């Protein structure tokens, strides 16, 4: 077991380093392409003024093009390595989930601090064939009790966001608890076009994702999908979408209706009193039709 855990940690660390290097290469590549484009425009302008044929080769442009080609080659190599490491992590995540939590479908109940009325909702995880890494991280967070005592803190109308912030002082430093458990973030921003950010789905916030998560209150497939956010650097990167609300829509609506200040931060946080992994509901009838959104 110790060797297996050590191997997993090594793979995750390697993946994170490779991903950071790939993103750096992509940024450099984009900058070089922009430089080449501007240089060509400047040279063409000079040629036009001097009556020289536009588009003729220039040594400075050629040098930049060589740099672009070199960066492109290195970036492709890194991306191929990253892709292989992602596949390893996904395979291990799926295997570990089945071993520890069963084949699923996996559901989590979120109890809220409302004293009466609708005060909980249930979410069902995405298929393990689509989002195994994100699902494993969330299930492990819940299994470790990390979300107990945290709170919903933000209502941006299109999303409501839960964060590792203590609902009450006695819950202590929740952010540190996630870090200590080494469950504060995903190893990479896992995303599947087959599980987009439709209304009432859950997504990890930030890059590469977590620990904060949000509920999409409208269809956010575009703005939270690939390229929709500034931190979506590589092609195919989108916020990890990993679950969907299947029960307790009234409770979710209550969270959204909490008054805000500055149009975003909740005047009073809504506490998550308990997050619980439920037993498999496979074969049972479930209410998985979200209400109509406006």
Tab-separated table of C-alpha atoms in Angstrom:
chain	number	residue	atom	x	y	z
A	1	UNK	CA	0.000	0.000	0.000
A	2	UNK	CA	2.830	2.374	0.905
A	3	UNK	CA	4.553	1.738	-2.424
A	4	UNK	CA	1.279	2.269	-4.294
A	5	UNK	CA	0.646	5.596	-2.536
A	6	UNK	CA	4.217	6.695	-3.186
A	7	UNK	CA	3.846	5.805	-6.870
A	8	UNK	CA	0.589	7.763	-7.129
A	9	UNK	CA	2.169	10.815	-5.477
A	10	UNK	CA	5.129	10.632	-7.827
A	11	UNK	CA	2.848	10.432	-10.874
A	12	UNK	CA	0.763	13.376	-9.657
A	13	UNK	CA	3.864	15.492	-8.991
A	14	UNK	CA	5.322	14.606	-12.386
A	15	UNK	CA	2.039	15.430	-14.108
A	16	UNK	CA	1.792	18.808	-12.393
A	17	UNK	CA	5.365	19.704	-13.396
A	18	UNK	CA	4.848	18.575	-16.993
A	19	UNK	CA	1.576	20.484	-17.214
A	20	UNK	CA	3.186	23.679	-15.939
A	21	UNK	CA	6.023	23.295	-18.469
A	22	UNK	CA	3.565	22.668	-21.306
A	23	UNK	CA	1.542	25.752	-20.391
A	24	UNK	CA	4.721	27.849	-20.280
A	25	UNK	CA	5.690	26.565	-23.720
A	26	UNK	CA	2.242	27.392	-25.094
A	27	UNK	CA	2.414	30.955	-23.751
A	28	UNK	CA	5.883	31.387	-25.256
A	29	UNK	CA	4.658	29.932	-28.534
A	30	UNK	CA	1.744	32.373	-28.692
A	31	UNK	CA	4.051	35.310	-27.931
A	32	UNK	CA	6.465	34.280	-30.686
A	33	UNK	CA	3.668	33.912	-33.208
A	34	UNK	CA	2.463	37.398	-32.297
A	35	UNK	CA	5.993	38.764	-32.690
A	36	UNK	CA	6.377	37.169	-36.120
A	37	UNK	CA	3.012	38.559	-37.231
A	38	UNK	CA	3.863	42.091	-36.068
A	39	UNK	CA	7.313	41.908	-37.619
A	40	UNK	CA	5.873	40.815	-40.949
A	41	UNK	CA	3.387	43.701	-40.861
A	42	UNK	CA	6.158	46.206	-40.101
A	43	UNK	CA	8.396	44.857	-42.872
A	44	UNK	CA	5.543	44.843	-45.395
A	45	UNK	CA	4.820	48.471	-44.495
A	46	UNK	CA	8.448	49.453	-45.053
A	47	UNK	CA	8.545	47.506	-48.320
A	48	UNK	CA	5.400	49.242	-49.490
A	49	UNK	CA	6.906	52.658	-48.783
A	50	UNK	CA	10.202	51.762	-50.437
A	51	UNK	CA	8.531	50.042	-53.381
A	52	UNK	CA	9.917	46.591	-52.495
A	53	UNK	CA	7.803	43.499	-53.124
A	54	UNK	CA	5.563	42.709	-50.151
A	55	UNK	CA	6.023	39.292	-48.584
A	56	UNK	CA	9.681	38.861	-49.575
A	57	UNK	CA	11.692	36.845	-47.062
A	58	UNK	CA	13.485	38.763	-44.341
A	59	UNK	CA	16.222	37.299	-42.099
A	60	UNK	CA	14.587	38.571	-38.884
A	61	UNK	CA	11.288	36.911	-39.810
A	62	UNK	CA	13.089	33.698	-40.716
A	63	UNK	CA	14.858	33.629	-37.341
A	64	UNK	CA	11.582	34.080	-35.484
A	65	UNK	CA	9.953	31.387	-37.600
A	66	UNK	CA	12.767	29.000	-36.663
A	67	UNK	CA	12.128	29.775	-32.982
A	68	UNK	CA	8.420	29.148	-33.437
A	69	UNK	CA	9.112	25.806	-35.090
A	70	UNK	CA	11.453	24.794	-32.253
A	71	UNK	CA	8.966	25.771	-29.552
A	72	UNK	CA	6.169	23.996	-31.423
A	73	UNK	CA	8.172	20.777	-31.525
A	74	UNK	CA	9.061	20.933	-27.828
A	75	UNK	CA	5.483	21.813	-26.867
A	76	UNK	CA	4.079	18.855	-28.801
A	77	UNK	CA	6.533	16.539	-27.034
A	78	UNK	CA	5.522	17.855	-23.615
A	79	UNK	CA	1.822	17.637	-24.426
A	80	UNK	CA	2.267	14.013	-25.466
A	81	UNK	CA	3.978	13.252	-22.148
A	82	UNK	CA	1.226	15.097	-20.254
A	83	UNK	CA	-1.447	13.121	-22.102
A	84	UNK	CA	0.152	9.824	-21.101
A	85	UNK	CA	0.391	10.879	-17.455
A	86	UNK	CA	-3.250	11.989	-17.474
A	87	UNK	CA	-4.278	8.556	-18.744
A	88	UNK	CA	-2.331	6.919	-15.899
A	89	UNK	CA	-4.026	9.132	-13.282
A	90	UNK	CA	-7.494	8.519	-14.758
A	91	UNK	CA	-6.952	4.765	-14.782
A	92	UNK	CA	-5.759	4.743	-11.173
A	93	UNK	CA	-8.600	7.017	-10.057
A	94	UNK	CA	-11.271	4.799	-11.592
A	95	UNK	CA	-9.725	1.685	-10.074
A	96	UNK	CA	-9.384	3.268	-6.631
A	97	UNK	CA	-12.968	4.577	-6.631
A	98	UNK	CA	-14.377	1.149	-7.475
A	99	UNK	CA	-12.198	-0.478	-4.815
A	100	UNK	CA	-13.107	1.985	-2.050
A	101	UNK	CA	-16.579	3.259	-2.929
A	102	UNK	CA	-17.978	0.620	-5.287
A	103	UNK	CA	-18.880	0.841	-8.992
A	104	UNK	CA	-21.543	3.507	-8.506
A	105	UNK	CA	-23.390	5.494	-9.498
A	106	UNK	CA	-22.073	7.525	-6.573
A	107	UNK	CA	-24.193	10.090	-4.779
A	108	UNK	CA	-23.393	12.673	-2.116
A	109	UNK	CA	-25.869	14.385	0.185
A	110	UNK	CA	-25.114	17.987	1.177
A	111	UNK	CA	-26.882	19.138	4.363
A	112	UNK	CA	-27.239	22.897	4.781
A	113	UNK	CA	-27.534	25.196	7.790
A	114	UNK	CA	-31.108	26.296	7.086
A	115	UNK	CA	-33.104	25.613	10.264
A	116	UNK	CA	-36.320	24.606	8.530
A	117	UNK	CA	-37.784	23.996	5.102
A	118	UNK	CA	-35.718	22.499	2.272
A	119	UNK	CA	-32.246	22.104	3.766
A	120	UNK	CA	-30.341	19.519	1.766
A	121	UNK	CA	-29.650	18.408	-1.774
A	122	UNK	CA	-28.161	15.323	-3.409
A	123	UNK	CA	-25.695	15.206	-6.272
A	124	UNK	CA	-24.733	12.293	-8.492
A	125	UNK	CA	-21.184	11.962	-9.737
A	126	UNK	CA	-20.308	11.892	-13.429
A	127	UNK	CA	-19.513	8.568	-15.042
A	128	UNK	CA	-16.157	7.097	-14.080
A	129	UNK	CA	-15.475	6.693	-17.785
A	130	UNK	CA	-15.709	10.470	-18.226
A	131	UNK	CA	-14.404	12.209	-15.088
A	132	UNK	CA	-12.693	9.650	-12.807
A	133	UNK	CA	-10.007	11.957	-11.415
A	134	UNK	CA	-12.334	14.836	-10.469
A	135	UNK	CA	-14.877	12.407	-9.012
A	136	UNK	CA	-12.218	10.682	-6.918
A	137	UNK	CA	-10.935	13.968	-5.499
A	138	UNK	CA	-14.441	15.094	-4.505
A	139	UNK	CA	-15.403	11.733	-2.987
A	140	UNK	CA	-12.161	11.658	-0.996
A	141	UNK	CA	-12.782	15.205	0.229
A	142	UNK	CA	-16.235	14.169	1.417
A	143	UNK	CA	-14.958	10.899	2.904
A	144	UNK	CA	-12.354	12.841	4.905
A	145	UNK	CA	-15.071	15.160	6.256
A	146	UNK	CA	-13.373	18.182	4.734
A	147	UNK	CA	-16.578	19.863	3.529
A	148	UNK	CA	-18.275	19.536	6.920
A	149	UNK	CA	-18.372	23.045	8.368
A	150	UNK	CA	-17.535	24.838	5.112
A	151	UNK	CA	-19.919	27.283	3.461
A	152	UNK	CA	-21.483	28.709	0.353
A	153	UNK	CA	-20.012	32.204	0.121
A	154	UNK	CA	-20.729	33.573	-3.343
A	155	UNK	CA	-23.734	34.067	-5.584
A	156	UNK	CA	-22.797	35.360	-9.010
A	157	UNK	CA	-26.327	34.571	-10.276
A	158	UNK	CA	-25.038	32.174	-12.920
A	159	UNK	CA	-23.268	30.117	-10.208
A	160	UNK	CA	-23.341	29.669	-6.439
A	161	UNK	CA	-19.979	28.809	-4.948
A	162	UNK	CA	-18.894	26.713	-1.956
A	163	UNK	CA	-15.440	27.357	-0.517
A	164	UNK	CA	-13.136	25.958	2.198
A	165	UNK	CA	-14.199	28.725	4.559
A	166	UNK	CA	-15.461	27.897	8.043
A	167	UNK	CA	-19.179	28.462	8.563
A	168	UNK	CA	-18.530	28.879	12.290
A	169	UNK	CA	-15.250	29.619	14.160
A	170	UNK	CA	-15.277	26.228	15.888
A	171	UNK	CA	-14.689	24.519	12.531
A	172	UNK	CA	-11.188	25.980	12.438
A	173	UNK	CA	-8.981	26.584	9.406
A	174	UNK	CA	-10.773	24.659	6.679
A	175	UNK	CA	-8.346	25.626	3.908
A	176	UNK	CA	-5.459	24.195	5.917
A	177	UNK	CA	-7.410	20.972	6.474
A	178	UNK	CA	-7.628	20.432	2.705
A	179	UNK	CA	-3.909	21.110	2.312
A	180	UNK	CA	-2.963	18.807	5.179
A	181	UNK	CA	-5.018	16.014	3.582
A	182	UNK	CA	-3.346	16.738	0.209
A	183	UNK	CA	-6.802	17.087	-1.327
A	184	UNK	CA	-6.790	20.799	-2.065
A	185	UNK	CA	-6.648	20.501	-5.839
A	186	UNK	CA	-6.796	18.238	-8.847
A	187	UNK	CA	-3.579	17.131	-10.538
A	188	UNK	CA	-4.824	18.511	-13.849
A	189	UNK	CA	-7.968	20.270	-15.150
A	190	UNK	CA	-9.894	17.177	-16.236
A	191	UNK	CA	-12.732	17.939	-18.644
A	192	UNK	CA	-15.138	15.964	-20.845
A	193	UNK	CA	-17.253	17.343	-23.676
A	194	UNK	CA	-19.753	14.604	-22.786
A	195	UNK	CA	-20.385	16.180	-19.366
A	196	UNK	CA	-20.641	19.953	-19.980
A	197	UNK	CA	-21.598	22.711	-17.555
A	198	UNK	CA	-25.368	22.482	-17.931
A	199	UNK	CA	-27.732	23.914	-15.311
A	200	UNK	CA	-27.423	22.231	-11.896
A	201	UNK	CA	-24.099	20.589	-12.652
A	202	UNK	CA	-21.132	21.019	-10.290
A	203	UNK	CA	-17.733	22.295	-11.338
A	204	UNK	CA	-14.402	22.797	-9.595
A	205	UNK	CA	-13.273	26.432	-9.604
A	206	UNK	CA	-9.819	27.716	-10.466
A	207	UNK	CA	-6.832	26.023	-12.049
A	208	UNK	CA	-6.250	23.114	-12.154
A	209	UNK	CA	-9.438	22.855	-10.097
A	210	UNK	CA	-10.462	22.911	-6.443
A	211	UNK	CA	-10.993	22.835	-3.665
A	212	UNK	CA	-13.783	25.390	-4.197
A	213	UNK	CA	-16.668	24.216	-6.332
A	214	UNK	CA	-19.825	25.748	-7.706
A	215	UNK	CA	-23.290	24.829	-8.896
A	216	UNK	CA	-24.191	26.108	-12.356
A	217	UNK	CA	-27.559	27.815	-12.035
A	218	UNK	CA	-27.864	28.253	-15.799
A	219	UNK	CA	-26.265	26.625	-18.819
A	220	UNK	CA	-22.607	27.686	-18.541
A	221	UNK	CA	-21.280	25.263	-21.150
A	222	UNK	CA	-19.547	28.062	-23.040
A	223	UNK	CA	-18.101	30.293	-20.324
A	224	UNK	CA	-16.911	27.396	-18.151
A	225	UNK	CA	-16.107	25.044	-21.001
A	226	UNK	CA	-12.840	24.902	-22.982
A	227	UNK	CA	-11.355	28.358	-23.515
A	228	UNK	CA	-14.132	30.070	-21.585
A	229	UNK	CA	-11.925	31.318	-18.752
A	230	UNK	CA	-8.554	33.083	-18.749
A	231	UNK	CA	-6.898	30.144	-16.946
A	232	UNK	CA	-7.885	27.724	-19.734
A	233	UNK	CA	-4.454	27.800	-21.365
A	234	UNK	CA	-4.222	24.574	-23.333
A	235	UNK	CA	-6.658	23.319	-25.953
A	236	UNK	CA	-9.438	21.299	-24.360
A	237	UNK	CA	-8.989	22.869	-20.926
A	238	UNK	CA	-12.256	23.708	-19.177
A	239	UNK	CA	-13.367	23.843	-15.559
A	240	UNK	CA	-13.790	20.235	-14.335
A	241	UNK	CA	-17.524	19.421	-14.356
A	242	UNK	CA	-18.003	16.368	-12.169
A	243	UNK	CA	-21.552	15.982	-10.785
A	244	UNK	CA	-25.183	17.035	-11.142
A	245	UNK	CA	-27.949	17.816	-8.651
A	246	UNK	CA	-30.583	15.059	-8.713
A	247	UNK	CA	-32.586	15.904	-5.582
A	248	UNK	CA	-33.252	18.966	-3.420
A	249	UNK	CA	-33.598	21.619	-6.095
A	250	UNK	CA	-35.647	23.790	-3.709
A	251	UNK	CA	-32.733	23.838	-1.260
A	252	UNK	CA	-30.329	24.872	-4.020
A	253	UNK	CA	-32.720	27.677	-4.978
A	254	UNK	CA	-32.776	28.840	-1.347
A	255	UNK	CA	-29.007	29.230	-1.435
A	256	UNK	CA	-29.263	31.266	-4.620
A	257	UNK	CA	-31.878	33.540	-3.055
A	258	UNK	CA	-29.649	34.575	-0.124
A	259	UNK	CA	-29.085	38.380	-0.329
A	260	UNK	CA	-25.668	39.549	-1.492
A	261	UNK	CA	-23.478	42.590	-1.069
A	262	UNK	CA	-21.794	44.064	-4.128
A	263	UNK	CA	-23.939	41.690	-6.177
A	264	UNK	CA	-21.764	38.662	-5.493
A	265	UNK	CA	-20.771	37.922	-1.856
A	266	UNK	CA	-23.494	36.511	0.374
A	267	UNK	CA	-24.478	38.710	3.297
A	268	UNK	CA	-24.788	35.556	5.398
A	269	UNK	CA	-22.922	32.383	4.531
A	270	UNK	CA	-24.909	29.198	4.102
A	271	UNK	CA	-23.148	26.452	6.020
A	272	UNK	CA	-22.535	22.908	4.846
A	273	UNK	CA	-23.269	21.089	8.090
A	274	UNK	CA	-22.524	17.659	6.649
A	275	UNK	CA	-21.525	16.045	3.358
A	276	UNK	CA	-22.229	12.321	3.166
A	277	UNK	CA	-21.497	9.674	0.559
A	278	UNK	CA	-24.687	7.700	-0.002
A	279	UNK	CA	-24.933	4.042	-0.926
A	280	UNK	CA	-25.332	3.171	-4.583
A	281	UNK	CA	-28.752	3.916	-6.036
A	282	UNK	CA	-28.203	1.789	-9.132
A	283	UNK	CA	-31.473	0.377	-10.418
A	284	UNK	CA	-33.626	2.661	-8.283
A	285	UNK	CA	-35.848	5.390	-9.654
A	286	UNK	CA	-34.302	8.810	-9.233
A	287	UNK	CA	-35.452	12.394	-9.708
A	288	UNK	CA	-32.773	13.539	-12.128
A	289	UNK	CA	-34.706	16.156	-14.114
A	290	UNK	CA	-33.625	19.689	-13.126
A	291	UNK	CA	-36.347	22.328	-13.022
A	292	UNK	CA	-36.635	24.828	-15.843
A	293	UNK	CA	-34.229	27.729	-15.479
A	294	UNK	CA	-34.827	31.265	-16.597
